[in-house]
Coordinates of C-alpha atoms and ligand atoms in Angstrom, one line a residue:
M1 CA -11.2 -23.6 0.3
Q2 CA -7.7 -25.0 -0.3
D3 CA -7.1 -28.6 1.3
Y4 CA -3.8 -29.9 2.7
D5 CA -2.7 -32.3 5.4
F6 CA -0.7 -29.9 7.1
I7 CA -0.5 -26.2 7.3
V8 CA 2.8 -24.8 8.4
V9 CA 2.9 -21.1 9.5
G10 CA 6.5 -19.6 9.1
S11 CA 9.5 -20.9 7.3
G12 CA 12.1 -19.9 9.7
S13 CA 14.6 -22.2 11.7
A14 CA 12.0 -24.6 13.0
G15 CA 9.5 -24.1 10.2
S16 CA 12.1 -25.0 7.4
V17 CA 12.9 -28.2 9.3
V18 CA 9.1 -29.0 9.9
A19 CA 8.2 -28.6 6.3
E20 CA 10.9 -30.9 5.1
K21 CA 10.3 -33.6 7.4
L22 CA 6.7 -33.5 6.8
S23 CA 7.1 -33.6 3.2
A24 CA 9.7 -36.3 3.0
S25 CA 7.6 -39.1 3.1
G26 CA 5.4 -38.2 0.2
R27 CA 2.5 -39.2 2.1
F28 CA 1.2 -35.9 3.1
S29 CA 0.5 -32.6 1.5
V30 CA 2.2 -29.5 3.1
L31 CA 1.3 -25.9 2.6
V32 CA 3.7 -23.5 4.1
L33 CA 2.7 -19.8 4.7
E34 CA 5.7 -17.3 4.8
A35 CA 4.6 -13.6 5.7
G36 CA 8.0 -12.4 3.9
G37 CA 9.5 -13.1 0.5
T38 CA 12.6 -14.7 -1.1
D39 CA 15.8 -15.2 0.5
R40 CA 17.4 -15.4 -2.9
S41 CA 19.3 -11.9 -2.2
F42 CA 23.0 -11.0 -2.1
F43 CA 22.9 -9.5 1.4
V44 CA 21.1 -12.5 2.9
Q45 CA 23.6 -14.8 1.1
M46 CA 26.9 -13.1 1.8
P47 CA 27.5 -13.6 5.8
L48 CA 28.4 -10.4 6.7
G49 CA 25.7 -9.1 4.7
Y50 CA 23.6 -9.1 8.0
G51 CA 24.6 -5.6 8.5
K52 CA 22.3 -4.5 5.8
T53 CA 19.5 -6.6 6.5
F54 CA 19.7 -5.5 10.1
F55 CA 17.1 -2.8 9.6
D56 CA 15.9 -3.9 6.0
P57 CA 12.0 -3.9 6.0
A58 CA 12.2 -6.2 2.9
V59 CA 13.3 -8.9 5.1
N60 CA 12.7 -7.8 8.5
W61 CA 10.0 -7.2 10.9
N62 CA 11.9 -4.5 12.6
Y63 CA 10.1 -4.6 16.0
K64 CA 10.4 -1.8 18.5
T65 CA 10.0 -2.9 22.2
E66 CA 8.0 -0.3 24.6
P67 CA 10.5 2.0 26.4
D68 CA 12.2 -0.1 28.9
P69 CA 12.9 1.2 32.5
G70 CA 15.8 -1.3 32.7
L71 CA 17.4 0.1 29.8
A72 CA 17.1 3.8 30.9
G73 CA 14.0 4.2 28.9
N74 CA 15.1 2.9 25.6
A75 CA 12.7 1.3 23.1
D76 CA 15.0 -1.7 22.0
H77 CA 15.4 -2.6 18.3
W78 CA 14.2 -6.1 17.8
P79 CA 15.1 -7.3 14.0
R80 CA 13.2 -10.7 13.1
G81 CA 13.6 -12.4 10.1
K82 CA 10.7 -11.9 7.5
L83 CA 11.7 -14.3 4.5
L84 CA 12.3 -17.8 3.7
G85 CA 14.6 -19.1 6.4
G86 CA 13.4 -16.6 9.0
S87 CA 15.8 -15.3 11.6
S88 CA 18.5 -17.9 10.1
S89 CA 18.5 -15.7 7.1
I90 CA 19.5 -12.8 9.0
N91 CA 21.3 -13.7 11.8
A92 CA 24.9 -13.7 12.9
M93 CA 25.3 -17.5 12.4
V94 CA 27.2 -18.2 15.5
W95 CA 26.5 -22.0 15.9
I96 CA 26.0 -23.0 19.8
R97 CA 23.9 -25.7 21.0
G98 CA 23.7 -24.6 24.8
Q99 CA 24.6 -26.6 27.6
R100 CA 23.8 -29.9 28.9
E101 CA 22.2 -28.8 32.0
D102 CA 19.8 -26.3 30.0
F103 CA 18.0 -29.2 28.5
D104 CA 18.5 -31.6 31.3
G105 CA 16.5 -28.4 33.2
W106 CA 13.7 -28.8 30.8
A107 CA 13.4 -32.4 31.2
A108 CA 13.5 -32.4 34.8
A109 CA 10.6 -29.7 34.9
G110 CA 8.4 -32.7 33.3
N111 CA 9.4 -32.4 29.8
T112 CA 10.1 -35.9 28.9
G113 CA 12.4 -36.5 26.0
W114 CA 13.8 -33.1 26.0
G115 CA 16.9 -34.1 28.1
F116 CA 20.5 -33.3 26.6
D117 CA 21.1 -37.3 26.0
D118 CA 17.5 -37.4 24.3
L119 CA 18.4 -34.4 22.1
L120 CA 22.2 -35.2 21.5
P121 CA 21.7 -37.5 18.5
I122 CA 19.4 -34.9 16.7
F123 CA 22.1 -32.2 17.3
K124 CA 24.8 -34.5 15.6
A125 CA 22.3 -35.4 12.7
I126 CA 21.5 -31.9 12.2
E127 CA 25.1 -30.9 11.4
D128 CA 27.9 -31.4 8.8
N129 CA 30.7 -30.3 10.8
E130 CA 33.7 -29.3 8.8
A131 CA 35.8 -30.2 12.0
G132 CA 34.7 -33.8 11.8
A133 CA 32.6 -36.1 13.8
D134 CA 33.3 -37.5 17.4
E135 CA 31.1 -38.4 20.4
W136 CA 29.6 -34.9 20.3
R137 CA 29.7 -33.6 16.8
G138 CA 28.2 -34.8 13.4
R139 CA 29.2 -34.9 9.9
G140 CA 26.8 -35.5 6.8
G141 CA 23.9 -33.5 8.1
P142 CA 22.1 -30.7 6.4
I143 CA 23.5 -27.8 8.2
H144 CA 27.1 -27.1 7.2
V145 CA 28.9 -25.9 10.3
T146 CA 32.3 -24.0 9.5
D147 CA 35.3 -24.4 11.7
N148 CA 37.1 -20.7 11.5
R149 CA 40.2 -21.6 13.7
S150 CA 42.6 -20.9 11.0
R151 CA 40.5 -18.0 9.2
V152 CA 40.1 -15.5 12.4
H153 CA 41.8 -12.1 12.2
P154 CA 45.0 -12.0 14.1
L155 CA 43.4 -9.8 17.0
T156 CA 41.2 -12.6 17.6
H157 CA 44.2 -14.7 18.7
R158 CA 45.3 -11.8 21.1
F159 CA 41.8 -12.1 22.6
L160 CA 42.2 -15.7 23.0
K161 CA 45.5 -15.4 24.8
A162 CA 44.4 -12.2 27.1
G163 CA 41.3 -14.5 28.0
Q164 CA 43.6 -17.3 29.1
Q165 CA 45.7 -15.0 31.2
A166 CA 42.5 -13.8 32.8
G167 CA 42.0 -17.5 34.1
L168 CA 39.8 -18.9 31.4
A169 CA 40.9 -22.3 29.5
L170 CA 41.2 -22.4 25.9
N171 CA 38.1 -24.2 24.4
Q172 CA 38.6 -25.9 20.9
D173 CA 34.8 -26.8 20.6
F174 CA 32.1 -24.9 22.6
N175 CA 29.6 -27.6 21.4
G176 CA 31.9 -30.3 22.7
A177 CA 32.4 -32.1 26.0
A178 CA 32.4 -28.5 28.0
Q179 CA 31.4 -24.9 26.8
E180 CA 33.4 -22.9 29.5
G181 CA 36.5 -21.1 28.2
V182 CA 37.7 -18.9 25.2
G183 CA 37.7 -19.9 21.8
V184 CA 36.9 -19.1 18.0
Y185 CA 32.8 -19.5 17.1
Q186 CA 32.0 -22.1 14.4
I187 CA 29.5 -20.6 12.1
N188 CA 26.7 -22.2 9.8
T189 CA 28.1 -21.3 6.4
K190 CA 29.1 -23.2 3.5
N191 CA 31.9 -22.3 0.9
G192 CA 31.5 -18.6 2.3
R193 CA 27.7 -18.5 2.0
R194 CA 25.1 -18.4 4.8
W195 CA 23.7 -21.9 5.5
S196 CA 20.3 -20.7 6.9
A197 CA 17.7 -23.5 7.7
A198 CA 15.9 -22.4 4.5
R199 CA 19.2 -23.5 2.3
A200 CA 19.6 -26.3 4.4
F201 CA 16.1 -27.7 4.8
L202 CA 13.4 -25.7 2.9
R203 CA 14.9 -25.1 -0.5
P204 CA 15.5 -29.1 -0.9
A205 CA 12.0 -29.9 0.3
M206 CA 10.4 -27.5 -2.2
K207 CA 11.5 -29.6 -5.1
R208 CA 8.8 -31.9 -4.1
A209 CA 5.3 -32.2 -5.6
N210 CA 3.6 -32.4 -2.2
I211 CA 4.8 -29.0 -0.8
R212 CA 3.6 -25.8 -1.6
V213 CA 5.3 -22.6 -0.1
V214 CA 3.4 -19.6 -0.5
T215 CA 5.4 -16.3 0.1
N216 CA 4.0 -12.8 1.2
A217 CA 1.2 -14.8 2.9
L218 CA 0.5 -13.4 6.4
A219 CA -1.5 -15.9 8.5
T220 CA -4.1 -13.9 10.3
R221 CA -6.2 -16.3 12.3
I222 CA -6.4 -19.9 13.1
L223 CA -9.7 -21.5 12.0
F224 CA -11.3 -23.6 14.6
E225 CA -14.4 -25.8 14.8
G226 CA -15.1 -25.9 18.4
T227 CA -11.7 -26.4 20.0
R228 CA -10.1 -28.1 17.1
A229 CA -7.8 -26.1 14.6
V230 CA -9.0 -27.3 11.1
G231 CA -7.2 -24.4 9.1
I232 CA -5.6 -21.0 8.7
E233 CA -7.0 -17.8 7.2
Y234 CA -4.2 -15.6 5.3
L235 CA -3.8 -12.4 3.7
K236 CA -2.2 -12.4 0.5
H237 CA -1.6 -9.0 -1.9
G238 CA -4.9 -7.8 0.2
R239 CA -7.0 -10.9 -0.6
T240 CA -8.3 -13.1 2.3
I241 CA -7.8 -16.8 1.7
N242 CA -8.7 -19.8 3.8
A243 CA -6.9 -23.0 3.7
R244 CA -7.9 -26.2 5.5
A245 CA -5.5 -28.8 7.4
G246 CA -6.9 -32.1 7.5
R247 CA -4.4 -33.4 9.9
E248 CA -2.8 -30.4 11.9
V249 CA -1.9 -26.6 11.9
V250 CA 1.5 -26.4 13.0
L251 CA 2.7 -22.6 14.3
C252 CA 6.3 -22.0 13.6
G253 CA 6.2 -18.0 13.5
G254 CA 8.6 -17.5 16.2
S255 CA 8.5 -16.0 19.7
V256 CA 6.7 -12.7 18.7
N257 CA 4.5 -14.0 16.1
T258 CA 3.3 -17.1 17.6
P259 CA 1.6 -15.7 20.6
Q260 CA 0.3 -12.7 18.5
L261 CA -1.3 -15.3 16.1
L262 CA -2.7 -17.3 19.1
Q263 CA -4.2 -14.2 20.7
L264 CA -5.8 -13.0 17.7
S265 CA -7.5 -16.3 17.2
G266 CA -9.1 -16.3 20.4
V267 CA -6.4 -18.3 22.6
G268 CA -4.9 -16.1 25.2
P269 CA -5.5 -14.1 28.5
A270 CA -9.1 -14.2 28.9
D271 CA -9.1 -10.4 29.8
L272 CA -7.1 -9.3 27.0
L273 CA -9.1 -10.9 24.8
K274 CA -12.4 -9.7 26.0
N275 CA -11.1 -6.2 26.1
L276 CA -10.5 -6.4 22.4
D277 CA -13.9 -7.9 21.6
I278 CA -12.2 -11.3 20.5
P279 CA -14.3 -14.4 21.1
V280 CA -12.4 -16.6 23.3
V281 CA -11.5 -20.3 22.0
H282 CA -9.5 -21.2 24.9
A283 CA -8.5 -19.0 27.8
N284 CA -4.7 -19.5 28.8
A285 CA -2.8 -16.6 30.8
Q286 CA 0.4 -18.0 29.7
V287 CA 0.2 -17.3 26.2
G288 CA 2.6 -14.5 25.5
A289 CA 3.9 -14.5 29.0
N290 CA 7.2 -15.8 30.2
L291 CA 9.3 -13.7 27.5
Q292 CA 13.0 -14.4 28.1
D293 CA 15.7 -12.6 26.4
H294 CA 19.7 -12.4 26.4
L295 CA 20.8 -8.9 26.9
G296 CA 24.2 -7.9 25.6
I297 CA 26.7 -4.9 25.5
N298 CA 30.0 -4.1 24.3
Y299 CA 33.3 -2.5 25.5
T300 CA 35.1 -0.9 22.7
Y301 CA 38.7 -0.2 22.2
K302 CA 41.1 2.0 20.2
G303 CA 44.1 0.1 19.5
R304 CA 47.8 0.4 17.9
L305 CA 47.3 -2.5 15.6
P306 CA 45.3 -2.3 12.2
T307 CA 41.8 -4.0 12.7
L308 CA 39.1 -5.0 10.3
N309 CA 38.1 -0.9 10.2
Q310 CA 41.1 -0.3 8.1
T311 CA 40.0 -3.1 5.6
L312 CA 36.4 -2.8 5.6
R313 CA 36.0 1.3 5.8
P314 CA 38.0 2.7 2.9
W315 CA 36.7 2.3 -0.5
W316 CA 39.9 0.5 -1.8
G317 CA 39.4 -1.9 1.1
K318 CA 35.9 -2.7 0.4
M319 CA 37.0 -3.4 -3.3
L320 CA 39.6 -5.7 -2.2
V321 CA 37.4 -7.7 0.3
G322 CA 34.8 -7.5 -2.3
M323 CA 37.0 -9.2 -5.0
Q324 CA 38.2 -11.8 -2.4
Y325 CA 34.8 -12.6 -1.5
L326 CA 33.4 -12.7 -5.2
L327 CA 36.3 -14.6 -6.7
L328 CA 37.4 -16.9 -3.7
R329 CA 34.3 -16.7 -1.2
T330 CA 36.9 -16.2 1.8
G331 CA 37.8 -13.1 3.7
P332 CA 36.1 -11.1 6.2
L333 CA 32.6 -10.7 4.1
S334 CA 32.5 -14.7 4.5
M335 CA 32.5 -14.7 8.2
S336 CA 30.6 -13.2 11.1
M337 CA 31.5 -10.3 12.9
N338 CA 31.8 -12.5 16.0
Q339 CA 34.8 -14.4 15.3
G340 CA 36.1 -15.4 19.0
G341 CA 34.1 -15.7 22.1
G342 CA 33.9 -17.9 25.4
F343 CA 31.6 -18.5 28.3
F344 CA 32.6 -17.7 31.9
R345 CA 31.1 -17.8 35.4
T346 CA 30.9 -14.3 37.1
D347 CA 31.6 -16.1 40.3
E348 CA 33.1 -19.3 41.9
G349 CA 29.7 -19.9 43.4
Q350 CA 28.3 -20.4 39.8
L351 CA 28.0 -24.2 38.8
R352 CA 28.4 -23.3 35.3
P353 CA 29.1 -20.4 32.9
N354 CA 26.3 -17.8 33.0
M355 CA 27.9 -15.4 30.6
Q356 CA 29.0 -15.5 27.0
L357 CA 31.8 -13.4 25.4
Y358 CA 32.2 -12.0 21.8
F359 CA 35.2 -10.8 20.2
Q360 CA 35.0 -8.5 17.3
A361 CA 38.1 -7.4 15.5
F362 CA 36.3 -4.1 14.4
S363 CA 34.3 -1.4 16.1
T364 CA 31.0 0.4 15.1
V365 CA 30.9 3.4 17.7
L366 CA 29.7 5.9 15.2
P367 CA 26.4 4.7 14.2
K368 CA 24.9 5.6 10.9
P369 CA 21.1 6.2 10.9
G370 CA 19.2 3.3 9.6
E371 CA 21.9 1.2 9.2
R372 CA 24.2 -1.2 11.3
P373 CA 27.6 0.1 10.1
I374 CA 29.0 -3.5 10.1
L375 CA 30.1 -2.4 6.7
T376 CA 31.2 1.2 7.3
P377 CA 33.2 0.7 10.7
D378 CA 34.7 3.5 12.8
P379 CA 37.7 5.5 10.9
W380 CA 40.2 4.4 13.6
P381 CA 41.6 0.8 14.5
G382 CA 39.0 -0.2 17.0
F383 CA 37.8 -3.4 18.4
S384 CA 35.1 -4.5 21.0
I385 CA 34.8 -7.1 23.6
G386 CA 31.2 -8.2 23.9
L387 CA 29.2 -9.6 26.5
S388 CA 25.8 -11.4 26.9
N389 CA 23.8 -12.9 29.9
C390 CA 23.1 -16.5 29.4
R391 CA 20.2 -17.2 31.8
P392 CA 18.7 -14.0 32.9
S393 CA 15.8 -14.1 35.5
S394 CA 13.8 -11.1 34.2
R395 CA 10.6 -12.0 32.6
G396 CA 8.6 -10.0 30.1
S397 CA 5.5 -10.2 27.8
I398 CA 4.2 -9.9 24.4
M399 CA 0.6 -9.2 23.9
I400 CA -1.5 -8.0 21.2
C401 CA -3.0 -4.4 21.4
S402 CA -5.7 -4.5 18.9
K403 CA -7.7 -7.1 16.7
N404 CA -6.0 -6.0 13.6
P405 CA -3.5 -8.9 12.4
L406 CA -1.1 -5.9 10.7
D407 CA -0.6 -4.3 14.2
Y408 CA 2.6 -5.3 15.9
P409 CA 2.0 -6.6 19.2
K410 CA 3.4 -4.9 22.4
I411 CA 6.8 -6.1 23.5
V412 CA 7.5 -5.5 27.0
P413 CA 11.2 -6.9 27.9
N414 CA 11.3 -5.8 31.2
A415 CA 15.4 -6.1 31.0
Y416 CA 17.4 -6.0 34.2
S417 CA 14.2 -6.1 36.4
T418 CA 15.7 -8.3 39.0
E419 CA 18.7 -7.6 41.3
T420 CA 20.3 -10.9 40.1
D421 CA 20.6 -9.8 36.5
V422 CA 22.0 -6.5 37.6
E423 CA 24.5 -7.9 39.8
E424 CA 25.7 -10.4 37.5
M425 CA 26.0 -8.2 34.7
L426 CA 27.9 -5.7 36.8
A427 CA 30.6 -8.6 37.7
A428 CA 30.6 -9.5 33.9
V429 CA 31.7 -6.1 32.7
K430 CA 34.3 -5.7 35.3
F431 CA 35.6 -9.1 34.1
V432 CA 35.8 -7.9 30.6
R433 CA 38.0 -5.0 31.7
K434 CA 40.1 -7.6 33.5
I435 CA 40.6 -9.3 29.9
A436 CA 41.3 -5.8 28.3
S437 CA 43.9 -5.3 31.3
M438 CA 46.0 -8.5 30.4
P439 CA 49.1 -8.1 28.7
A440 CA 48.1 -9.7 25.4
M441 CA 45.4 -7.2 25.0
S442 CA 46.7 -4.2 26.9
E443 CA 50.0 -3.9 25.0
V444 CA 47.8 -3.0 21.8
I445 CA 45.0 -0.9 23.7
T446 CA 45.6 2.8 23.6
E447 CA 42.1 3.9 25.0
E448 CA 39.0 2.6 26.1
V449 CA 36.4 4.6 23.9
L450 CA 33.3 3.0 25.6
P451 CA 32.4 3.3 28.2
G452 CA 35.5 5.1 28.7
P453 CA 37.9 5.6 31.7
K454 CA 35.5 7.9 33.9
C455 CA 33.0 5.3 34.0
V456 CA 34.4 3.5 37.2
S457 CA 32.0 3.0 40.3
D458 CA 29.4 0.3 40.3
D459 CA 26.6 2.8 40.0
E460 CA 28.4 4.3 37.0
L461 CA 28.8 0.9 35.4
I462 CA 25.2 0.1 35.8
A463 CA 24.1 3.1 34.8
D464 CA 26.1 2.6 31.5
F465 CA 24.8 -0.7 30.8
R466 CA 21.3 0.0 31.4
K467 CA 21.9 3.0 28.8
R468 CA 24.1 1.1 26.2
S469 CA 22.9 -2.6 26.4
G470 CA 19.9 -4.4 24.5
T471 CA 18.6 -7.5 23.0
V472 CA 21.3 -10.0 21.3
Y473 CA 18.1 -11.2 19.6
H474 CA 17.1 -14.7 21.2
P475 CA 13.5 -14.1 22.8
V476 CA 12.0 -17.2 23.8
S477 CA 9.4 -18.8 25.9
T478 CA 6.5 -16.8 25.1
C479 CA 4.3 -19.9 24.5
R480 CA 6.6 -22.3 26.7
M481 CA 6.2 -26.2 27.0
G482 CA 5.3 -27.7 30.2
P483 CA 3.3 -30.6 31.5
D484 CA 1.1 -28.3 33.6
A485 CA -1.8 -26.6 31.5
S486 CA -1.9 -23.7 34.2
Q487 CA 1.7 -22.8 33.8
S488 CA 2.4 -23.4 30.0
V489 CA 1.0 -23.4 26.5
V490 CA 2.1 -26.6 24.9
D491 CA 2.7 -30.0 26.3
P492 CA 5.9 -32.1 25.8
R493 CA 4.5 -33.2 22.5
L494 CA 4.3 -29.7 21.3
K495 CA 0.4 -29.9 21.1
V496 CA -1.3 -26.5 22.4
H497 CA -3.0 -27.4 25.8
G498 CA -6.8 -27.5 25.8
L499 CA -7.0 -27.7 21.9
A500 CA -6.8 -30.3 19.1
G501 CA -5.0 -30.3 15.8
L502 CA -2.8 -27.5 16.8
R503 CA 0.9 -27.6 17.5
I504 CA 3.8 -25.0 18.4
V505 CA 7.1 -25.6 16.9
D506 CA 9.4 -22.8 17.3
A507 CA 11.6 -20.9 19.8
S508 CA 8.6 -19.8 21.8
I509 CA 8.3 -23.3 23.4
F510 CA 11.5 -23.2 25.1
P511 CA 10.7 -23.9 28.8
D512 CA 13.7 -21.7 29.8
N513 CA 16.2 -19.9 27.6
I514 CA 19.4 -21.7 26.7
S515 CA 23.0 -20.6 27.6
G516 CA 24.1 -19.2 24.1
N517 CA 22.6 -18.5 20.8
T518 CA 19.4 -19.8 20.1
N519 CA 19.3 -20.8 16.4
A520 CA 20.7 -24.6 16.8
A521 CA 18.1 -25.3 19.4
S522 CA 15.4 -23.8 17.0
I523 CA 16.5 -25.8 14.4
M524 CA 16.6 -29.1 16.9
T525 CA 13.1 -28.1 18.1
G526 CA 11.9 -28.0 14.2
W527 CA 13.3 -31.5 13.9
K528 CA 12.1 -33.0 17.3
G529 CA 8.8 -31.5 16.8
A530 CA 8.4 -33.0 13.3
E531 CA 9.4 -36.3 14.2
M532 CA 6.8 -36.3 17.1
I533 CA 4.1 -35.1 14.5
L534 CA 5.0 -38.1 12.2
E535 CA 4.8 -40.3 15.1
D536 CA 1.2 -39.2 15.7
H537 CA 0.5 -39.7 12.2
P538 CA 2.0 -43.3 11.2
Ligands
LIG1 C1 19.8 -10.4 14.1 C2 19.8 -11.6 14.6 C3 21.1 -12.0 14.9 C4 20.9 -13.5 15.6 N1 22.4 -14.1 15.6 C5 22.4 -15.4 16.2 C6 23.6 -16.1 15.9 O1 24.7 -15.7 15.6 N2 23.4 -17.5 16.2 C7 22.3 -18.0 17.0 O2 22.2 -19.1 17.2 N3 21.1 -17.4 16.9 C8 21.0 -16.0 16.5 N4 19.6 -15.5 16.3 C9 18.7 -15.9 16.9 C10 18.2 -17.0 15.9 O3 18.3 -16.7 14.7 C11 16.8 -17.3 16.3 O4 16.6 -17.9 17.6 C12 16.0 -18.4 15.4 O5 16.1 -18.0 14.2 C13 14.5 -18.5 16.0 O6 13.7 -19.4 15.1 P1 12.2 -19.6 14.9 O7 11.9 -21.1 14.1 O8 11.8 -19.8 16.4 O9 11.8 -18.1 14.5 P2 12.1 -17.3 13.0 O10 13.3 -18.2 12.4 O11 12.3 -16.0 13.3 O12 11.0 -18.0 12.0 C14 9.7 -17.3 12.0 C15 9.0 -17.1 10.8 O13 7.8 -17.1 10.8 C16 7.3 -16.1 9.8 N5 6.2 -15.8 10.1 C17 6.0 -15.1 11.4 N6 4.4 -14.8 11.5 C18 4.0 -15.2 10.5 C19 2.6 -15.3 10.0 N7 1.5 -14.4 10.7 N8 2.0 -15.8 8.8 C20 3.1 -16.4 8.0 N9 4.5 -16.3 8.3 C21 4.8 -15.7 9.5 C22 8.4 -15.1 9.8 O14 8.5 -14.2 8.5 C23 9.9 -16.0 10.0 O15 10.2 -16.6 8.6 C24 19.9 -14.1 15.9 C25 18.6 -13.5 15.6 C26 18.6 -12.3 14.8 C27 17.6 -11.5 14.3

């Protein structure tokens, strides 16, 4: 039996921070188990390389949801990072914190210490913002945030102008005083390289003698003595190994794997566990329930001006941007495909933005099987205005279907299963068309390719977004935090209700989804969770 003070399961956005903070003082021994392998790969480090990692089983769990009636029966592809850095090593790097009201809502639900004013110092401490520090922003922290305002494709400026013509304000900083408006996305990169949680937190920590990071190590069961978690059973190269945690086991496997590991270990809905013949350690119907995710769709246009398609598609263009990237670490390969974007309200009755925009100066309507064709876009000058909802009310679940830890759990998103979600998306796609119809955009558009001019009535628009939309990769809340043990999985100090020695620190604890991309909030959760663990082990 191996012996440590803490065992951290998963080295993703939150787990990397937890591992760094628990090992920093040198007082504790820390074992980090990561099911995937190294992040030292060209397509992980090169920002636009996430087109390649999107389906790559070497670094990606590649989940598939159940066929979803809300998505016209489609089974959605759910990439999740399976490597050091987790999903922060394969994501699109857009750096968004969410809205003040998101976190104030968490606190108002009884999660003391999780209001925006409590968290702002952490958000500031996390980042090294190229645009500089102010009341809202931080400098000198571990995550480098690149300000791309001077680097985006010229068409992005047209999108910003059209957004303003459609009534939105120009917003210089979505993580500043207000989120609403159109602007350029900041991304977590440094000198043209992805700046994942692994690079920012885990790799520096790995130089310490008191931390051991084991890759290709799949945690298969939490070991309990009564109701106290005392260790982890894991699988490495076909061998089962037990490791003991003298102080705590910290689950950081993310919104899919954390509920899966709990259920495999006898913590979950009683009926599910009994049906699968898993001895119940602690019954809690909330484990794997309350799944929330953002859904997105693209409207794609053919244009009169060259887009990134003309640069990224031909062999000579690939060679040019490749050289530019290798020699100077600049150009399209050093950026996210989402260069511009914004937040807006679908009607005046909304008190804050309920929709997010993405502008992509290229298009990928013609898919290549097994590849997200970011690096091989369409042969014509195309671009897309993308959209995702901020706080959908549909709820799904993630439940195991067997005792075998190698079997994937069943993911049921229940997308667009409420009237409100359908109505707000309908209003939102109409607003996308409004942006496209503004002079700054319409004068360069020759044709709407998707969904196309024949898609006009409400019924046609709804049928189209049911058929074409899918996850924008922000599943949360499957082990949600809350003070009431009958309605949640962890308490506001992230301790699992009803058990000792066990915490969850990852996006699965979000009481509700935040308005925007979830990486920064996951890293914040890692930071705050680690602080609370250290307070409890003075
Ligand atoms: C394709 C894609 C694009 C995205 N784009 C953006 C974006 O642009 N901006 C943004 O803010 N967010 C984005 N996100 C979302 C964001 O990256 C995630 O919300 C965030 O990384 C979640 O952090 P986490 O710590 O909860 O889980 P993860 O980062 O997923 O980490 C979980 C880790 O645990 C490991 N693990 C799981 N189970 C086990 C086990 N049993 N044993 C051992 N190890 C295990 C996993 O392999 C993984 O490394 C994107 C996500 C994806 C997949």
